[in-house]
Tab-separated table of C-alpha atoms and ligand atoms in Angstrom:
chain	number	residue	atom	x	y	z
A	935	MET	CA	-15.800	4.835	2.746
A	936	LYS	CA	-13.849	6.822	0.225
A	937	ARG	CA	-14.534	9.720	-2.069
A	938	CYS	CA	-15.122	9.102	-5.754
A	939	LEU	CA	-11.859	9.430	-7.665
A	940	GLY	CA	-13.575	11.191	-10.565
A	941	THR	CA	-13.178	14.788	-11.667
A	942	THR	CA	-16.274	16.988	-12.123
A	943	ALA	CA	-17.015	19.141	-15.175
A	944	LYS	CA	-15.628	22.099	-13.175
A	945	GLY	CA	-12.349	20.247	-12.834
A	946	GLU	CA	-12.795	19.530	-9.127
A	947	ARG	CA	-12.545	16.244	-7.276
A	948	CYS	CA	-16.007	14.658	-7.019
A	949	LYS	CA	-17.523	14.824	-3.501
A	950	ILE	CA	-19.628	11.665	-3.648
A	951	VAL	CA	-18.671	9.161	-0.950
A	952	LEU	CA	-18.703	5.509	-1.884
A	953	LYS	CA	-18.594	2.251	0.023
A	954	HIS	CA	-16.494	0.045	-2.236
A	955	GLU	CA	-16.289	1.384	-5.762
A	956	ALA	CA	-13.555	3.779	-6.784
A	957	TYR	CA	-15.881	5.876	-9.008
A	958	CYS	CA	-19.524	7.001	-8.702
A	959	LYS	CA	-22.069	6.364	-11.446
A	960	TYR	CA	-21.441	9.790	-13.032
A	961	HIS	CA	-17.699	9.277	-13.299
A	962	ARG	CA	-17.510	5.571	-13.991
A	963	ASN	CA	-16.474	6.453	-17.533
A	964	GLN	CA	-13.293	8.066	-16.165
A	965	GLN	CA	-12.110	4.916	-14.543
A	966	ALA	CA	-9.739	3.927	-17.309
A	967	GLY	CA	-7.674	6.767	-15.816
A	968	PRO	CA	-4.670	8.372	-17.449
A	969	ASN	CA	-3.981	5.155	-19.258
A	970	GLY	CA	-5.911	1.956	-19.612
A	971	LYS	CA	-2.673	0.109	-20.131
A	972	ALA	CA	-1.564	-3.283	-18.962
A	973	GLY	CA	1.096	-3.417	-16.296
A	974	TYR	CA	1.712	-4.469	-12.719
A	975	VAL	CA	0.390	-3.738	-9.272
A	976	TYR	CA	3.065	-4.078	-6.616
A	977	ILE	CA	3.186	-3.761	-2.849
A	978	PHE	CA	6.129	-2.454	-0.882
A	979	THR	CA	7.284	-1.294	2.521
A	980	LEU	CA	10.319	0.233	4.202
A	981	LYS	CA	13.254	-2.134	4.453
A	982	HIS	CA	13.608	-2.040	8.238
A	983	LEU	CA	9.917	-2.917	8.631
A	984	ILE	CA	10.407	-6.259	6.937
A	985	GLU	CA	13.477	-7.354	8.874
A	986	PHE	CA	13.285	-9.971	11.617
A	987	SER	CA	12.099	-8.340	14.873
A	988	PRO	CA	11.852	-4.816	13.444
A	989	LYS	CA	12.986	-2.029	15.741
A	990	LYS	CA	11.572	1.437	16.312
A	991	GLN	CA	13.416	4.101	14.347
A	992	THR	CA	13.497	7.610	15.773
A	993	TRP	CA	12.947	9.135	12.324
A	994	LEU	CA	9.742	7.213	11.590
A	995	ARG	CA	7.129	8.912	13.729
A	996	GLN	CA	3.399	8.828	14.170
A	997	ALA	CA	1.005	11.646	14.958
A	998	ASP	CA	-2.728	11.954	15.450
A	999	PRO	CA	-4.749	13.366	12.571
A	1000	ASN	CA	-4.634	17.121	12.442
A	1001	SER	CA	-6.577	19.492	10.240
A	1002	GLU	CA	-3.673	21.751	9.394
A	1003	ASN	CA	-0.813	20.464	7.351
A	1004	GLN	CA	1.522	21.119	10.275
A	1005	ILE	CA	3.207	18.559	12.444
A	1006	ASN	CA	4.315	19.394	15.951
A	1007	PHE	CA	7.315	17.154	16.479
A	1008	ALA	CA	6.766	17.173	20.255
A	1009	GLN	CA	3.379	15.544	19.734
A	1010	THR	CA	4.673	12.678	17.660
A	1011	SER	CA	5.950	9.324	18.822
A	1012	ALA	CA	8.255	6.789	17.210
A	1013	PHE	CA	6.258	4.329	15.134
A	1014	ASP	CA	6.107	0.952	16.865
A	1015	PRO	CA	6.558	-1.629	14.117
A	1016	LYS	CA	5.959	-4.696	16.274
A	1017	ARG	CA	2.432	-5.491	15.190
A	1018	HIS	CA	1.796	-2.922	12.465
A	1019	ILE	CA	3.428	-2.159	9.157
A	1020	LEU	CA	3.252	0.623	6.598
A	1021	ILE	CA	2.514	-0.522	3.090
A	1022	LYS	CA	2.169	1.175	-0.244
A	1023	VAL	CA	0.545	-0.257	-3.330
A	1024	GLY	CA	1.482	1.191	-6.678
A	1025	TYR	CA	1.064	0.474	-10.357
A	1026	THR	CA	3.453	0.651	-13.243
A	1027	THR	CA	3.438	-0.009	-16.926
A	1028	GLN	CA	7.226	-0.411	-16.884
A	1029	ARG	CA	9.381	-2.979	-15.121
A	1030	VAL	CA	8.543	-3.127	-11.412
A	1031	ARG	CA	12.189	-3.061	-10.335
A	1032	ARG	CA	12.743	0.114	-12.302
A	1033	ARG	CA	9.702	1.807	-10.758
A	1034	LEU	CA	10.810	0.819	-7.280
A	1035	SER	CA	14.265	2.259	-7.812
A	1036	GLN	CA	12.634	5.511	-8.928
A	1037	TRP	CA	10.773	5.597	-5.605
A	1038	ARG	CA	13.988	4.849	-3.700
A	1039	GLU	CA	15.716	7.649	-5.518
A	1040	ARG	CA	12.899	10.132	-4.936
A	1041	CYS	CA	12.177	9.465	-1.273
A	1042	LYS	CA	15.748	8.456	-0.410
A	1043	GLN	CA	14.477	5.362	1.353
A	1044	ASP	CA	15.310	1.716	0.929
A	1045	PHE	CA	11.991	0.284	-0.165
A	1046	GLN	CA	11.429	-3.458	-0.421
A	1047	LEU	CA	8.713	-5.349	-2.230
A	1048	ILE	CA	6.424	-7.561	-0.195
A	1049	THR	CA	6.363	-10.844	-2.104
A	1050	PRO	CA	5.224	-14.423	-1.419
A	1051	GLU	CA	8.857	-15.006	-0.364
A	1052	THR	CA	9.243	-12.029	1.957
A	1053	ILE	CA	5.752	-12.203	3.446
A	1054	ASP	CA	6.859	-14.698	6.083
A	1055	ARG	CA	8.972	-11.926	7.580
A	1056	VAL	CA	5.997	-9.571	7.879
A	1057	VAL	CA	4.545	-11.307	10.914
A	1058	SER	CA	7.044	-10.973	13.711
A	1059	SER	CA	5.287	-10.910	17.072
A	1060	ASN	CA	4.465	-14.233	18.694
A	1061	ARG	CA	0.941	-13.061	19.347
A	1062	ASP	CA	0.365	-12.558	15.643
A	1063	LYS	CA	2.105	-15.741	14.610
A	1064	LEU	CA	-0.766	-17.964	15.675
A	1065	ALA	CA	-3.279	-15.897	13.721
A	1066	ASP	CA	-0.930	-16.035	10.774
A	1067	LEU	CA	-0.608	-19.800	11.020
A	1068	MET	CA	-4.402	-20.088	10.839
A	1069	GLU	CA	-4.379	-17.891	7.754
A	1070	ARG	CA	-1.742	-20.085	6.178
A	1071	LEU	CA	-3.664	-23.277	6.885
A	1072	LYS	CA	-6.763	-21.706	5.380
A	1073	SER	CA	-4.866	-20.828	2.263
A	1074	LEU	CA	-3.149	-24.174	1.681
A	1075	SER	CA	-5.801	-25.154	-0.798
A	1076	LEU	CA	-5.284	-21.980	-2.802
A	1077	ARG	CA	-1.527	-22.059	-2.479
A	1078	SER	CA	-0.662	-19.900	-5.424
A	1079	TYR	CA	-1.854	-16.513	-6.498
A	1080	LYS	CA	-3.703	-16.368	-9.782
A	1081	LYS	CA	-2.285	-13.117	-11.073
A	1082	TYR	CA	1.112	-13.008	-9.439
A	1083	ASP	CA	4.073	-12.778	-11.782
A	1084	TYR	CA	7.078	-14.295	-9.996
A	1085	ASN	CA	9.559	-12.690	-12.378
A	1086	GLU	CA	8.299	-9.169	-11.828
A	1087	GLN	CA	7.361	-9.870	-8.193
A	1088	ALA	CA	4.046	-8.114	-8.699
A	1089	PHE	CA	0.474	-8.746	-9.785
A	1090	LYS	CA	-0.104	-8.665	-13.521
A	1091	ALA	CA	-3.016	-6.445	-14.576
A	1092	SER	CA	-4.595	-5.716	-17.937
A	1093	ASN	CA	-5.566	-2.278	-16.617
A	1094	ALA	CA	-2.868	-1.447	-14.108
A	1095	PHE	CA	-4.053	2.028	-13.079
A	1096	ARG	CA	-7.628	0.967	-12.496
A	1097	SER	CA	-6.498	-2.093	-10.564
A	1098	GLU	CA	-4.366	0.086	-8.314
A	1099	GLN	CA	-7.310	2.431	-7.718
A	1100	LEU	CA	-9.541	-0.494	-6.769
A	1101	VAL	CA	-6.942	-1.726	-4.282
A	1102	HIS	CA	-6.505	1.772	-2.805
A	1103	ALA	CA	-10.275	2.160	-2.423
A	1104	GLN	CA	-10.546	-1.193	-0.673
A	1105	LEU	CA	-7.548	-0.580	1.618
A	1106	GLY	CA	-8.905	2.883	2.449
A	1107	SER	CA	-12.282	1.495	3.435
A	1108	LEU	CA	-10.737	-1.269	5.558
A	1109	PHE	CA	-7.887	0.602	7.239
A	1110	GLY	CA	-8.546	4.310	6.676
A	1111	SER	CA	-5.933	6.594	5.274
A	1112	GLY	CA	-3.418	9.051	6.571
A	1113	ARG	CA	-0.673	11.310	5.317
A	1114	LEU	CA	2.958	10.434	5.250
A	1115	TYR	CA	5.410	13.306	5.441
A	1116	CYS	CA	8.565	12.301	3.690
A	1117	ASP	CA	11.785	14.156	4.454
A	1118	GLY	CA	13.525	12.510	1.535
A	1119	CYS	CA	11.443	14.229	-1.123
A	1120	LYS	CA	10.411	17.372	0.758
A	1121	THR	CA	12.568	19.558	-1.439
A	1122	ALA	CA	11.450	17.969	-4.719
A	1123	ASN	CA	7.722	18.377	-3.978
A	1124	SER	CA	5.495	18.841	-0.928
A	1125	GLY	CA	6.865	15.584	0.490
A	1126	VAL	CA	3.366	14.484	1.474
A	1127	HIS	CA	2.400	10.983	0.428
A	1128	LYS	CA	-1.250	10.046	0.664
A	1129	GLU	CA	-1.424	6.460	-0.318
A	1130	TRP	CA	0.447	4.677	2.403
A	1131	PHE	CA	-1.600	2.449	4.654
A	1132	LEU	CA	-0.957	1.516	8.252
A	1133	VAL	CA	-2.127	-2.082	8.620
A	1134	PRO	CA	-1.856	-4.880	11.182
A	1135	ARG	CA	0.932	-7.265	10.207
A	1136	LYS	CA	-1.326	-10.262	10.616
A	1137	ASP	CA	-3.565	-8.908	7.831
A	1138	VAL	CA	-0.899	-8.602	5.151
A	1139	ARG	CA	-1.280	-12.160	3.891
A	1140	ASN	CA	-4.965	-11.455	3.401
A	1141	ILE	CA	-4.192	-8.164	1.691
A	1142	MET	CA	-1.988	-10.012	-0.826
A	1143	ARG	CA	-4.893	-12.309	-1.627
A	1144	MET	CA	-7.251	-9.354	-1.828
A	1145	ILE	CA	-4.964	-7.679	-4.380
A	1146	ASP	CA	-4.880	-10.932	-6.339
A	1147	ARG	CA	-8.694	-10.885	-6.431
A	1148	LEU	CA	-9.040	-7.198	-7.273
A	1149	VAL	CA	-6.550	-6.719	-10.086
A	1150	GLU	CA	-8.109	-6.961	-13.486
B	2195	ZN	ZN1	-17.963	10.999	-8.903
B	2196	ZN	ZN1	8.900	10.695	-0.536
């Protein structure tokens, strides 16, 4: 469930809650977004999360949801990356590499794309490896992605913004959403990122295929 992404006549975010769609029937006409341009939808994570046997990092911490925008450091714990990963899906109408380096610059983090080549590193626990093997066997018949551009290392979309919104809506309904407080860009803006998703590692292969289906 996710709120409609549309803006009301009063200029407020629409309050209608939807199951799958990104926009309600009143705001469907807004779905071309700021630009209805072609581009790419890409998926990335933090570099240390995609290394073999990823380790906890004291600076990457998790906290329960909280209504105020305040985090009590004492009530946080180091994020355990063994079976879960943080992913972000974005869109760009420029080169993907360029967009990613803008993110790196802004958040002061080493971000890495999740690609058909790096995805094998996403599943690292032995418990998840069996589930992942099943997924791989299932997907042998549809070995390649239909919309994946191997040069850009991203999914090619004729409406990149809308495709990204569809993916966000779907990820939000499957995995829920949280806030990510980023120290790297705290001074430049609020430092709060909303569209990161915490997902089980064993589901990432499926998420890649889901993105391939959703981009348009
Ligand atoms: Zn709406
Ligand atoms: Zn940031």
